[in-house]
Amino acid sequence: MINTLKIRKNQGEQAIPDVTRAEIRPPFRGLPAVDGSKCGRCDACREVCPVGAISARPLAIDLGKCVFCGDCARECPEKSITFSTFHKIASTSRDYLVVDGAKNAEEYLSGAIEARQEIKRLFGASFKLRQVSAAGCNGCEWELNACGNPNFDMGRFGIEFVASPRHADGILITGPISENMAPALEDAYMCTPDPKVVILAGSCAISGGVFQGSAALNREFLDKHHIDLYIPGCPVHPLTVVNGLLKFMGR
Ligand code: SF4
Ligand code: SF4
């Protein structure tokens, strides 16, 4: 016991004291700044984008599709697109993920997550999620694992992943939802008791990501069920996940 306490003292405090204020350094890419007034309409960004995330008029980036490769910013001769390290990009609205020049970090954050009293009342102190990996590359799953490590430590806020959907308040989906995973995802949803929420994490889950249009996908689940929260990224960053969940919980 004494030895354990000594080790603990030597290691010091490992958890990020205030995840809401934590910042991420470059080369991390978060919220893009899009300046359509500089755009020379050469289409270089759209040609290089691997996922069709850029629309031309007005110039905008869909964070639900973007894989944050940075190629558009590198290719743009007018520097119309730059990436900030602002990571609080989760939103309760799919449309809100389309970012044009009008949204800077503060403006984006102020309207990103709609506060819902019933969510705060039901899940504000304890939020248990069943994670369903629906055929992604495992990148998002690694980052979701990190959310529970001693650094990000989302368990201190009452947020945990649970083994069974029967013990969960909702399901969190990663991956583009393959035909083979579609029935298992539906089963997990049906086994989660009401009231429940559905969260999509990562560009694959939100839009299909790099797998968009593949015949191996079956995304009918998303047409049938309401989506409560979208967490962009490829993969999602733990601070994006934890801050998004906290705000969603009304914390
Ligand atoms: S950073 Fe996003 S929008 Fe830009 S090229 Fe890559 S995927 Fe497309
Ligand atoms: S969103 Fe990116 S990191 Fe996450 S599962 Fe898909 S390809 Fe992998």
PDB file of C-alpha atoms and ligand atoms in Angstrom:
ATOM      1  CA  MET A   1       0.000   0.000   0.000  1.00  0.00           C
ATOM      2  CA  ILE A   2       2.811   2.395   0.981  1.00  0.00           C
ATOM      3  CA  ASN A   3       4.651   1.535  -2.246  1.00  0.00           C
ATOM      4  CA  THR A   4       1.498   2.150  -4.276  1.00  0.00           C
ATOM      5  CA  LEU A   5       1.063   5.566  -2.690  1.00  0.00           C
ATOM      6  CA  LYS A   6       4.751   6.400  -3.351  1.00  0.00           C
ATOM      7  CA  ILE A   7       4.370   5.464  -7.005  1.00  0.00           C
ATOM      8  CA  ARG A   8       1.218   7.556  -7.236  1.00  0.00           C
ATOM      9  CA  LYS A   9       3.027  10.543  -5.683  1.00  0.00           C
ATOM     10  CA  ASN A  10       5.957  10.168  -8.070  1.00  0.00           C
ATOM     11  CA  GLN A  11       3.674  10.019 -11.097  1.00  0.00           C
ATOM     12  CA  GLY A  12       1.795  13.141 -10.061  1.00  0.00           C
ATOM     13  CA  GLU A  13      -1.487  14.254 -11.594  1.00  0.00           C
ATOM     14  CA  GLN A  14      -1.901  12.774 -15.061  1.00  0.00           C
ATOM     15  CA  ALA A  15      -5.384  13.899 -15.990  1.00  0.00           C
ATOM     16  CA  ILE A  16      -5.784  17.116 -17.985  1.00  0.00           C
ATOM     17  CA  PRO A  17      -7.139  19.369 -15.218  1.00  0.00           C
ATOM     18  CA  ASP A  18      -9.677  21.209 -17.369  1.00  0.00           C
ATOM     19  CA  VAL A  19     -10.531  19.532 -20.663  1.00  0.00           C
ATOM     20  CA  THR A  20     -12.713  22.468 -21.673  1.00  0.00           C
ATOM     21  CA  ARG A  21      -9.630  24.736 -21.820  1.00  0.00           C
ATOM     22  CA  ALA A  22      -7.128  22.262 -23.246  1.00  0.00           C
ATOM     23  CA  GLU A  23      -5.641  23.211 -26.594  1.00  0.00           C
ATOM     24  CA  ILE A  24      -4.133  21.113 -29.356  1.00  0.00           C
ATOM     25  CA  ARG A  25      -0.975  22.112 -31.169  1.00  0.00           C
ATOM     26  CA  PRO A  26      -0.299  21.974 -34.906  1.00  0.00           C
ATOM     27  CA  PRO A  27      -0.065  19.923 -37.056  1.00  0.00           C
ATOM     28  CA  PHE A  28      -3.518  18.982 -35.740  1.00  0.00           C
ATOM     29  CA  ARG A  29      -6.212  20.273 -38.116  1.00  0.00           C
ATOM     30  CA  GLY A  30      -9.511  21.374 -36.675  1.00  0.00           C
ATOM     31  CA  LEU A  31     -12.037  23.989 -37.747  1.00  0.00           C
ATOM     32  CA  PRO A  32     -11.146  25.361 -41.190  1.00  0.00           C
ATOM     33  CA  ALA A  33     -11.274  29.052 -42.048  1.00  0.00           C
ATOM     34  CA  VAL A  34     -12.770  29.487 -45.486  1.00  0.00           C
ATOM     35  CA  ASP A  35     -12.446  32.837 -47.247  1.00  0.00           C
ATOM     36  CA  GLY A  36     -14.514  32.776 -50.408  1.00  0.00           C
ATOM     37  CA  SER A  37     -13.575  36.370 -51.261  1.00  0.00           C
ATOM     38  CA  LYS A  38      -9.994  35.266 -52.034  1.00  0.00           C
ATOM     39  CA  CYS A  39     -11.081  32.277 -54.127  1.00  0.00           C
ATOM     40  CA  GLY A  40     -10.001  32.522 -57.774  1.00  0.00           C
ATOM     41  CA  ARG A  41     -12.394  29.697 -58.805  1.00  0.00           C
ATOM     42  CA  CYS A  42      -9.553  27.498 -60.084  1.00  0.00           C
ATOM     43  CA  ASP A  43     -11.161  24.407 -58.484  1.00  0.00           C
ATOM     44  CA  ALA A  44      -7.759  23.073 -57.342  1.00  0.00           C
ATOM     45  CA  CYS A  45      -9.140  22.340 -53.865  1.00  0.00           C
ATOM     46  CA  ARG A  46     -12.142  20.449 -55.194  1.00  0.00           C
ATOM     47  CA  GLU A  47     -10.027  18.417 -57.580  1.00  0.00           C
ATOM     48  CA  VAL A  48      -7.659  17.305 -54.848  1.00  0.00           C
ATOM     49  CA  CYS A  49     -10.263  16.582 -52.141  1.00  0.00           C
ATOM     50  CA  PRO A  50     -10.551  12.787 -51.800  1.00  0.00           C
ATOM     51  CA  VAL A  51     -14.072  12.854 -50.346  1.00  0.00           C
ATOM     52  CA  GLY A  52     -15.922  15.621 -52.191  1.00  0.00           C
ATOM     53  CA  ALA A  53     -16.183  17.745 -49.054  1.00  0.00           C
ATOM     54  CA  ILE A  54     -15.816  21.121 -50.778  1.00  0.00           C
ATOM     55  CA  SER A  55     -18.622  23.043 -52.437  1.00  0.00           C
ATOM     56  CA  ALA A  56     -17.767  25.961 -54.730  1.00  0.00           C
ATOM     57  CA  ARG A  57     -20.454  28.634 -54.485  1.00  0.00           C
ATOM     58  CA  PRO A  58     -20.306  29.629 -51.735  1.00  0.00           C
ATOM     59  CA  LEU A  59     -16.923  28.108 -50.918  1.00  0.00           C
ATOM     60  CA  ALA A  60     -17.583  25.754 -47.996  1.00  0.00           C
ATOM     61  CA  ILE A  61     -16.223  22.594 -46.383  1.00  0.00           C
ATOM     62  CA  ASP A  62     -18.471  19.853 -45.034  1.00  0.00           C
ATOM     63  CA  LEU A  63     -16.866  18.678 -41.783  1.00  0.00           C
ATOM     64  CA  GLY A  64     -19.052  15.602 -41.915  1.00  0.00           C
ATOM     65  CA  LYS A  65     -17.185  14.469 -45.028  1.00  0.00           C
ATOM     66  CA  CYS A  66     -13.740  16.036 -44.498  1.00  0.00           C
ATOM     67  CA  VAL A  67     -10.904  13.685 -43.520  1.00  0.00           C
ATOM     68  CA  PHE A  68      -8.688  16.652 -42.530  1.00  0.00           C
ATOM     69  CA  CYS A  69      -5.876  15.672 -44.916  1.00  0.00           C
ATOM     70  CA  GLY A  70      -5.025  19.358 -45.535  1.00  0.00           C
ATOM     71  CA  ASP A  71      -4.558  18.885 -49.284  1.00  0.00           C
ATOM     72  CA  CYS A  72      -7.024  21.666 -50.164  1.00  0.00           C
ATOM     73  CA  ALA A  73      -5.112  24.198 -48.045  1.00  0.00           C
ATOM     74  CA  ARG A  74      -1.803  23.112 -49.595  1.00  0.00           C
ATOM     75  CA  GLU A  75      -3.107  23.262 -53.168  1.00  0.00           C
ATOM     76  CA  CYS A  76      -5.055  26.531 -52.993  1.00  0.00           C
ATOM     77  CA  PRO A  77      -2.909  29.223 -54.701  1.00  0.00           C
ATOM     78  CA  GLU A  78      -4.947  32.024 -53.085  1.00  0.00           C
ATOM     79  CA  LYS A  79      -4.777  30.614 -49.516  1.00  0.00           C
ATOM     80  CA  SER A  80      -8.571  30.708 -49.357  1.00  0.00           C
ATOM     81  CA  ILE A  81      -8.587  27.697 -47.035  1.00  0.00           C
ATOM     82  CA  THR A  82      -6.572  27.393 -43.825  1.00  0.00           C
ATOM     83  CA  PHE A  83      -7.002  25.078 -40.861  1.00  0.00           C
ATOM     84  CA  SER A  84      -7.054  26.186 -37.233  1.00  0.00           C
ATOM     85  CA  THR A  85      -6.415  23.862 -34.294  1.00  0.00           C
ATOM     86  CA  PHE A  86      -9.870  24.592 -32.840  1.00  0.00           C
ATOM     87  CA  HIS A  87     -11.216  21.165 -31.978  1.00  0.00           C
ATOM     88  CA  LYS A  88     -14.691  21.719 -30.459  1.00  0.00           C
ATOM     89  CA  ILE A  89     -16.446  20.921 -33.710  1.00  0.00           C
ATOM     90  CA  ALA A  90     -19.155  18.463 -32.600  1.00  0.00           C
ATOM     91  CA  SER A  91     -22.693  19.524 -33.464  1.00  0.00           C
ATOM     92  CA  THR A  92     -26.270  18.392 -32.961  1.00  0.00           C
ATOM     93  CA  SER A  93     -27.091  19.463 -36.535  1.00  0.00           C
ATOM     94  CA  ARG A  94     -25.813  17.791 -39.704  1.00  0.00           C
ATOM     95  CA  ASP A  95     -26.280  21.007 -41.714  1.00  0.00           C
ATOM     96  CA  TYR A  96     -24.223  22.965 -39.194  1.00  0.00           C
ATOM     97  CA  LEU A  97     -21.128  20.945 -40.126  1.00  0.00           C
ATOM     98  CA  VAL A  98     -20.935  22.797 -43.452  1.00  0.00           C
ATOM     99  CA  VAL A  99     -18.463  25.591 -42.742  1.00  0.00           C
ATOM    100  CA  ASP A 100     -18.100  28.697 -44.873  1.00  0.00           C
ATOM    101  CA  GLY A 101     -16.275  31.952 -44.200  1.00  0.00           C
ATOM    102  CA  ALA A 102     -19.043  33.170 -41.934  1.00  0.00           C
ATOM    103  CA  LYS A 103     -18.127  30.846 -39.074  1.00  0.00           C
ATOM    104  CA  ASN A 104     -15.086  31.573 -36.915  1.00  0.00           C
ATOM    105  CA  ALA A 105     -14.352  29.457 -33.826  1.00  0.00           C
ATOM    106  CA  GLU A 106     -16.505  31.446 -31.402  1.00  0.00           C
ATOM    107  CA  GLU A 107     -19.417  31.712 -33.777  1.00  0.00           C
ATOM    108  CA  TYR A 108     -19.180  28.027 -34.605  1.00  0.00           C
ATOM    109  CA  LEU A 109     -19.171  26.989 -30.955  1.00  0.00           C
ATOM    110  CA  SER A 110     -22.051  29.250 -29.950  1.00  0.00           C
ATOM    111  CA  GLY A 111     -24.541  27.487 -32.199  1.00  0.00           C
ATOM    112  CA  ALA A 112     -23.002  24.029 -32.587  1.00  0.00           C
ATOM    113  CA  ILE A 113     -24.825  22.103 -29.880  1.00  0.00           C
ATOM    114  CA  GLU A 114     -28.485  22.661 -29.138  1.00  0.00           C
ATOM    115  CA  ALA A 115     -29.132  22.448 -25.383  1.00  0.00           C
ATOM    116  CA  ARG A 116     -31.960  20.040 -24.554  1.00  0.00           C
ATOM    117  CA  GLN A 117     -33.396  20.049 -21.041  1.00  0.00           C
ATOM    118  CA  GLU A 118     -34.447  16.385 -21.173  1.00  0.00           C
ATOM    119  CA  ILE A 119     -30.893  15.354 -22.098  1.00  0.00           C
ATOM    120  CA  LYS A 120     -29.475  17.292 -19.141  1.00  0.00           C
ATOM    121  CA  ARG A 121     -32.111  15.876 -16.790  1.00  0.00           C
ATOM    122  CA  LEU A 122     -31.683  12.270 -17.921  1.00  0.00           C
ATOM    123  CA  PHE A 123     -27.976  12.028 -18.743  1.00  0.00           C
ATOM    124  CA  GLY A 124     -26.349  15.151 -17.249  1.00  0.00           C
ATOM    125  CA  ALA A 125     -24.635  13.299 -14.386  1.00  0.00           C
ATOM    126  CA  SER A 126     -24.167   9.816 -15.864  1.00  0.00           C
ATOM    127  CA  PHE A 127     -23.942   8.943 -19.541  1.00  0.00           C
ATOM    128  CA  LYS A 128     -23.287   5.333 -20.577  1.00  0.00           C
ATOM    129  CA  LEU A 129     -22.719   4.505 -24.228  1.00  0.00           C
ATOM    130  CA  ARG A 130     -22.465   1.281 -26.187  1.00  0.00           C
ATOM    131  CA  GLN A 131     -19.910   1.807 -28.956  1.00  0.00           C
ATOM    132  CA  VAL A 132     -20.667   0.050 -32.243  1.00  0.00           C
ATOM    133  CA  SER A 133     -17.762  -0.248 -34.659  1.00  0.00           C
ATOM    134  CA  ALA A 134     -19.538  -0.513 -37.986  1.00  0.00           C
ATOM    135  CA  ALA A 135     -16.614  -1.264 -40.303  1.00  0.00           C
ATOM    136  CA  GLY A 136     -14.200   1.652 -39.953  1.00  0.00           C
ATOM    137  CA  CYS A 137     -10.402   1.477 -40.018  1.00  0.00           C
ATOM    138  CA  ASN A 138     -10.193   1.309 -36.203  1.00  0.00           C
ATOM    139  CA  GLY A 139      -8.658   4.803 -35.999  1.00  0.00           C
ATOM    140  CA  CYS A 140     -11.708   6.281 -34.300  1.00  0.00           C
ATOM    141  CA  GLU A 141     -11.912   3.321 -31.920  1.00  0.00           C
ATOM    142  CA  TRP A 142      -8.320   3.945 -30.795  1.00  0.00           C
ATOM    143  CA  GLU A 143      -9.158   7.567 -30.039  1.00  0.00           C
ATOM    144  CA  LEU A 144     -12.352   6.600 -28.232  1.00  0.00           C
ATOM    145  CA  ASN A 145     -10.291   4.227 -26.082  1.00  0.00           C
ATOM    146  CA  ALA A 146      -8.021   7.172 -25.291  1.00  0.00           C
ATOM    147  CA  CYS A 147     -11.024   9.141 -23.983  1.00  0.00           C
ATOM    148  CA  GLY A 148     -11.015   6.838 -20.960  1.00  0.00           C
ATOM    149  CA  ASN A 149      -7.249   6.881 -20.343  1.00  0.00           C
ATOM    150  CA  PRO A 150      -5.636   8.765 -17.416  1.00  0.00           C
ATOM    151  CA  ASN A 151      -5.127  11.906 -19.561  1.00  0.00           C
ATOM    152  CA  PHE A 152      -8.591  12.557 -20.905  1.00  0.00           C
ATOM    153  CA  ASP A 153     -10.335  10.490 -18.208  1.00  0.00           C
ATOM    154  CA  MET A 154     -13.943  10.980 -19.291  1.00  0.00           C
ATOM    155  CA  GLY A 155     -15.012   8.612 -16.507  1.00  0.00           C
ATOM    156  CA  ARG A 156     -14.601  11.483 -14.033  1.00  0.00           C
ATOM    157  CA  PHE A 157     -17.566  13.166 -15.769  1.00  0.00           C
ATOM    158  CA  GLY A 158     -19.706  10.041 -15.550  1.00  0.00           C
ATOM    159  CA  ILE A 159     -19.165   9.146 -19.224  1.00  0.00           C
ATOM    160  CA  GLU A 160     -18.325   5.512 -19.918  1.00  0.00           C
ATOM    161  CA  PHE A 161     -18.517   2.915 -22.636  1.00  0.00           C
ATOM    162  CA  VAL A 162     -20.403  -0.169 -21.489  1.00  0.00           C
ATOM    163  CA  ALA A 163     -20.252  -3.750 -22.731  1.00  0.00           C
ATOM    164  CA  SER A 164     -23.956  -4.251 -23.367  1.00  0.00           C
ATOM    165  CA  PRO A 165     -26.479  -1.995 -25.119  1.00  0.00           C
ATOM    166  CA  ARG A 166     -28.944  -3.055 -22.406  1.00  0.00           C
ATOM    167  CA  HIS A 167     -26.877  -1.061 -19.913  1.00  0.00           C
ATOM    168  CA  ALA A 168     -26.499   1.973 -22.198  1.00  0.00           C
ATOM    169  CA  ASP A 169     -28.192   5.358 -22.559  1.00  0.00           C
ATOM    170  CA  GLY A 170     -27.366   5.392 -26.241  1.00  0.00           C
ATOM    171  CA  ILE A 171     -25.134   4.071 -28.969  1.00  0.00           C
ATOM    172  CA  LEU A 172     -22.095   5.710 -30.497  1.00  0.00           C
ATOM    173  CA  ILE A 173     -21.349   4.561 -34.034  1.00  0.00           C
ATOM    174  CA  THR A 174     -17.985   4.587 -35.803  1.00  0.00           C
ATOM    175  CA  GLY A 175     -17.310   3.367 -39.322  1.00  0.00           C
ATOM    176  CA  PRO A 176     -19.325   3.719 -42.549  1.00  0.00           C
ATOM    177  CA  ILE A 177     -21.834   0.894 -41.686  1.00  0.00           C
ATOM    178  CA  SER A 178     -21.154  -2.077 -43.901  1.00  0.00           C
ATOM    179  CA  GLU A 179     -23.869  -4.427 -45.144  1.00  0.00           C
ATOM    180  CA  ASN A 180     -22.521  -7.062 -42.757  1.00  0.00           C
ATOM    181  CA  MET A 181     -22.617  -4.748 -39.728  1.00  0.00           C
ATOM    182  CA  ALA A 182     -26.038  -3.222 -40.464  1.00  0.00           C
ATOM    183  CA  PRO A 183     -28.091  -5.982 -38.736  1.00  0.00           C
ATOM    184  CA  ALA A 184     -25.807  -5.954 -35.672  1.00  0.00           C
ATOM    185  CA  LEU A 185     -26.124  -2.170 -35.448  1.00  0.00           C
ATOM    186  CA  GLU A 186     -29.916  -2.397 -35.634  1.00  0.00           C
ATOM    187  CA  ASP A 187     -29.876  -5.113 -32.928  1.00  0.00           C
ATOM    188  CA  ALA A 188     -27.715  -2.934 -30.669  1.00  0.00           C
ATOM    189  CA  TYR A 189     -30.118  -0.026 -31.169  1.00  0.00           C
ATOM    190  CA  MET A 190     -33.196  -2.155 -30.442  1.00  0.00           C
ATOM    191  CA  CYS A 191     -31.572  -3.591 -27.287  1.00  0.00           C
ATOM    192  CA  THR A 192     -30.819  -0.132 -25.888  1.00  0.00           C
ATOM    193  CA  PRO A 193     -33.613   0.912 -23.522  1.00  0.00           C
ATOM    194  CA  ASP A 194     -35.650   4.072 -24.209  1.00  0.00           C
ATOM    195  CA  PRO A 195     -35.073   6.963 -23.960  1.00  0.00           C
ATOM    196  CA  LYS A 196     -31.855   6.657 -25.928  1.00  0.00           C
ATOM    197  CA  VAL A 197     -29.590   8.722 -28.112  1.00  0.00           C
ATOM    198  CA  VAL A 198     -27.595   7.997 -31.266  1.00  0.00           C
ATOM    199  CA  ILE A 199     -24.185   9.567 -31.852  1.00  0.00           C
ATOM    200  CA  LEU A 200     -22.058   9.398 -35.003  1.00  0.00           C
ATOM    201  CA  ALA A 201     -18.288   9.750 -34.564  1.00  0.00           C
ATOM    202  CA  GLY A 202     -15.879  10.190 -37.458  1.00  0.00           C
ATOM    203  CA  SER A 203     -16.360  11.104 -41.088  1.00  0.00           C
ATOM    204  CA  CYS A 204     -17.051   7.460 -41.997  1.00  0.00           C
ATOM    205  CA  ALA A 205     -20.057   7.276 -39.691  1.00  0.00           C
ATOM    206  CA  ILE A 206     -21.345  10.756 -40.597  1.00  0.00           C
ATOM    207  CA  SER A 207     -21.046  10.568 -44.385  1.00  0.00           C
ATOM    208  CA  GLY A 208     -19.353   7.317 -45.388  1.00  0.00           C
ATOM    209  CA  GLY A 209     -16.018   9.181 -45.505  1.00  0.00           C
ATOM    210  CA  VAL A 210     -13.535   7.579 -47.864  1.00  0.00           C
ATOM    211  CA  PHE A 211     -15.980   4.693 -48.338  1.00  0.00           C
ATOM    212  CA  GLN A 212     -18.813   6.888 -49.702  1.00  0.00           C
ATOM    213  CA  GLY A 213     -20.711   5.167 -52.496  1.00  0.00           C
ATOM    214  CA  SER A 214     -19.271   1.710 -51.816  1.00  0.00           C
ATOM    215  CA  ALA A 215     -21.591  -1.170 -52.661  1.00  0.00           C
ATOM    216  CA  ALA A 216     -20.438  -2.824 -49.431  1.00  0.00           C
ATOM    217  CA  LEU A 217     -22.292  -0.225 -47.319  1.00  0.00           C
ATOM    218  CA  ASN A 218     -25.830  -0.262 -46.014  1.00  0.00           C
ATOM    219  CA  ARG A 219     -26.626   3.073 -44.346  1.00  0.00           C
ATOM    220  CA  GLU A 220     -30.400   2.645 -44.103  1.00  0.00           C
ATOM    221  CA  PHE A 221     -30.104   2.820 -40.298  1.00  0.00           C
ATOM    222  CA  LEU A 222     -29.443   6.549 -40.614  1.00  0.00           C
ATOM    223  CA  ASP A 223     -32.669   7.100 -42.563  1.00  0.00           C
ATOM    224  CA  LYS A 224     -34.710   5.271 -39.923  1.00  0.00           C
ATOM    225  CA  HIS A 225     -33.362   6.756 -36.704  1.00  0.00           C
ATOM    226  CA  HIS A 226     -32.835  10.261 -35.359  1.00  0.00           C
ATOM    227  CA  ILE A 227     -29.195  11.263 -34.912  1.00  0.00           C
ATOM    228  CA  ASP A 228     -28.580  13.335 -31.786  1.00  0.00           C
ATOM    229  CA  LEU A 229     -24.912  14.304 -32.095  1.00  0.00           C
ATOM    230  CA  TYR A 230     -22.284  14.402 -34.859  1.00  0.00           C
ATOM    231  CA  ILE A 231     -18.585  14.322 -33.893  1.00  0.00           C
ATOM    232  CA  PRO A 232     -16.371  15.064 -36.936  1.00  0.00           C
ATOM    233  CA  GLY A 233     -12.792  13.903 -37.377  1.00  0.00           C
ATOM    234  CA  CYS A 234     -10.722  11.299 -39.157  1.00  0.00           C
ATOM    235  CA  PRO A 235     -10.034  10.019 -36.663  1.00  0.00           C
ATOM    236  CA  VAL A 236     -11.967  11.917 -33.999  1.00  0.00           C
ATOM    237  CA  HIS A 237      -9.744  13.607 -31.390  1.00  0.00           C
ATOM    238  CA  PRO A 238     -10.444  12.675 -27.729  1.00  0.00           C
ATOM    239  CA  LEU A 239     -10.849  16.369 -26.822  1.00  0.00           C
ATOM    240  CA  THR A 240     -13.432  16.766 -29.602  1.00  0.00           C
ATOM    241  CA  VAL A 241     -15.279  13.736 -28.238  1.00  0.00           C
ATOM    242  CA  VAL A 242     -15.139  14.632 -24.532  1.00  0.00           C
ATOM    243  CA  ASN A 243     -15.996  18.309 -25.038  1.00  0.00           C
ATOM    244  CA  GLY A 244     -18.783  17.422 -27.468  1.00  0.00           C
ATOM    245  CA  LEU A 245     -20.305  14.914 -25.038  1.00  0.00           C
ATOM    246  CA  LEU A 246     -20.016  17.314 -22.084  1.00  0.00           C
ATOM    247  CA  LYS A 247     -21.775  20.096 -23.944  1.00  0.00           C
ATOM    248  CA  PHE A 248     -24.413  17.672 -25.186  1.00  0.00           C
ATOM    249  CA  MET A 249     -25.008  16.563 -21.566  1.00  0.00           C
ATOM    250  CA  GLY A 250     -25.500  20.211 -20.587  1.00  0.00           C
ATOM    251  CA  ARG A 251     -22.304  20.349 -18.511  1.00  0.00           C
TER     252      ARG A 251
HETATM  253  S1  SF4 B   1      -8.816  18.746 -45.725  1.00  0.00           S
HETATM  254 FE1  SF4 B   1     -10.937  18.030 -45.979  1.00  0.00          FE
HETATM  255  S2  SF4 B   1     -11.847  19.428 -47.497  1.00  0.00           S
HETATM  256 FE2  SF4 B   1      -9.579  19.661 -47.653  1.00  0.00          FE
HETATM  257  S3  SF4 B   1      -8.948  18.199 -49.277  1.00  0.00           S
HETATM  258 FE3  SF4 B   1      -8.768  17.104 -47.308  1.00  0.00          FE
HETATM  259  S4  SF4 B   1     -10.749  16.069 -47.058  1.00  0.00           S
HETATM  260 FE4  SF4 B   1     -11.052  17.640 -48.635  1.00  0.00          FE
HETATM  261  S1  SF4 B   2     -13.468   8.337 -39.842  1.00  0.00           S
HETATM  262 FE1  SF4 B   2     -11.335   8.070 -40.531  1.00  0.00          FE
HETATM  263  S2  SF4 B   2     -10.334   7.288 -38.681  1.00  0.00           S
HETATM  264 FE2  SF4 B   2     -12.528   7.070 -38.286  1.00  0.00          FE
HETATM  265  S3  SF4 B   2     -12.996   5.008 -38.949  1.00  0.00           S
HETATM  266 FE3  SF4 B   2     -13.290   6.316 -40.737  1.00  0.00          FE
HETATM  267  S4  SF4 B   2     -11.332   6.284 -41.900  1.00  0.00           S
HETATM  268 FE4  SF4 B   2     -10.974   5.531 -39.824  1.00  0.00          FE
END
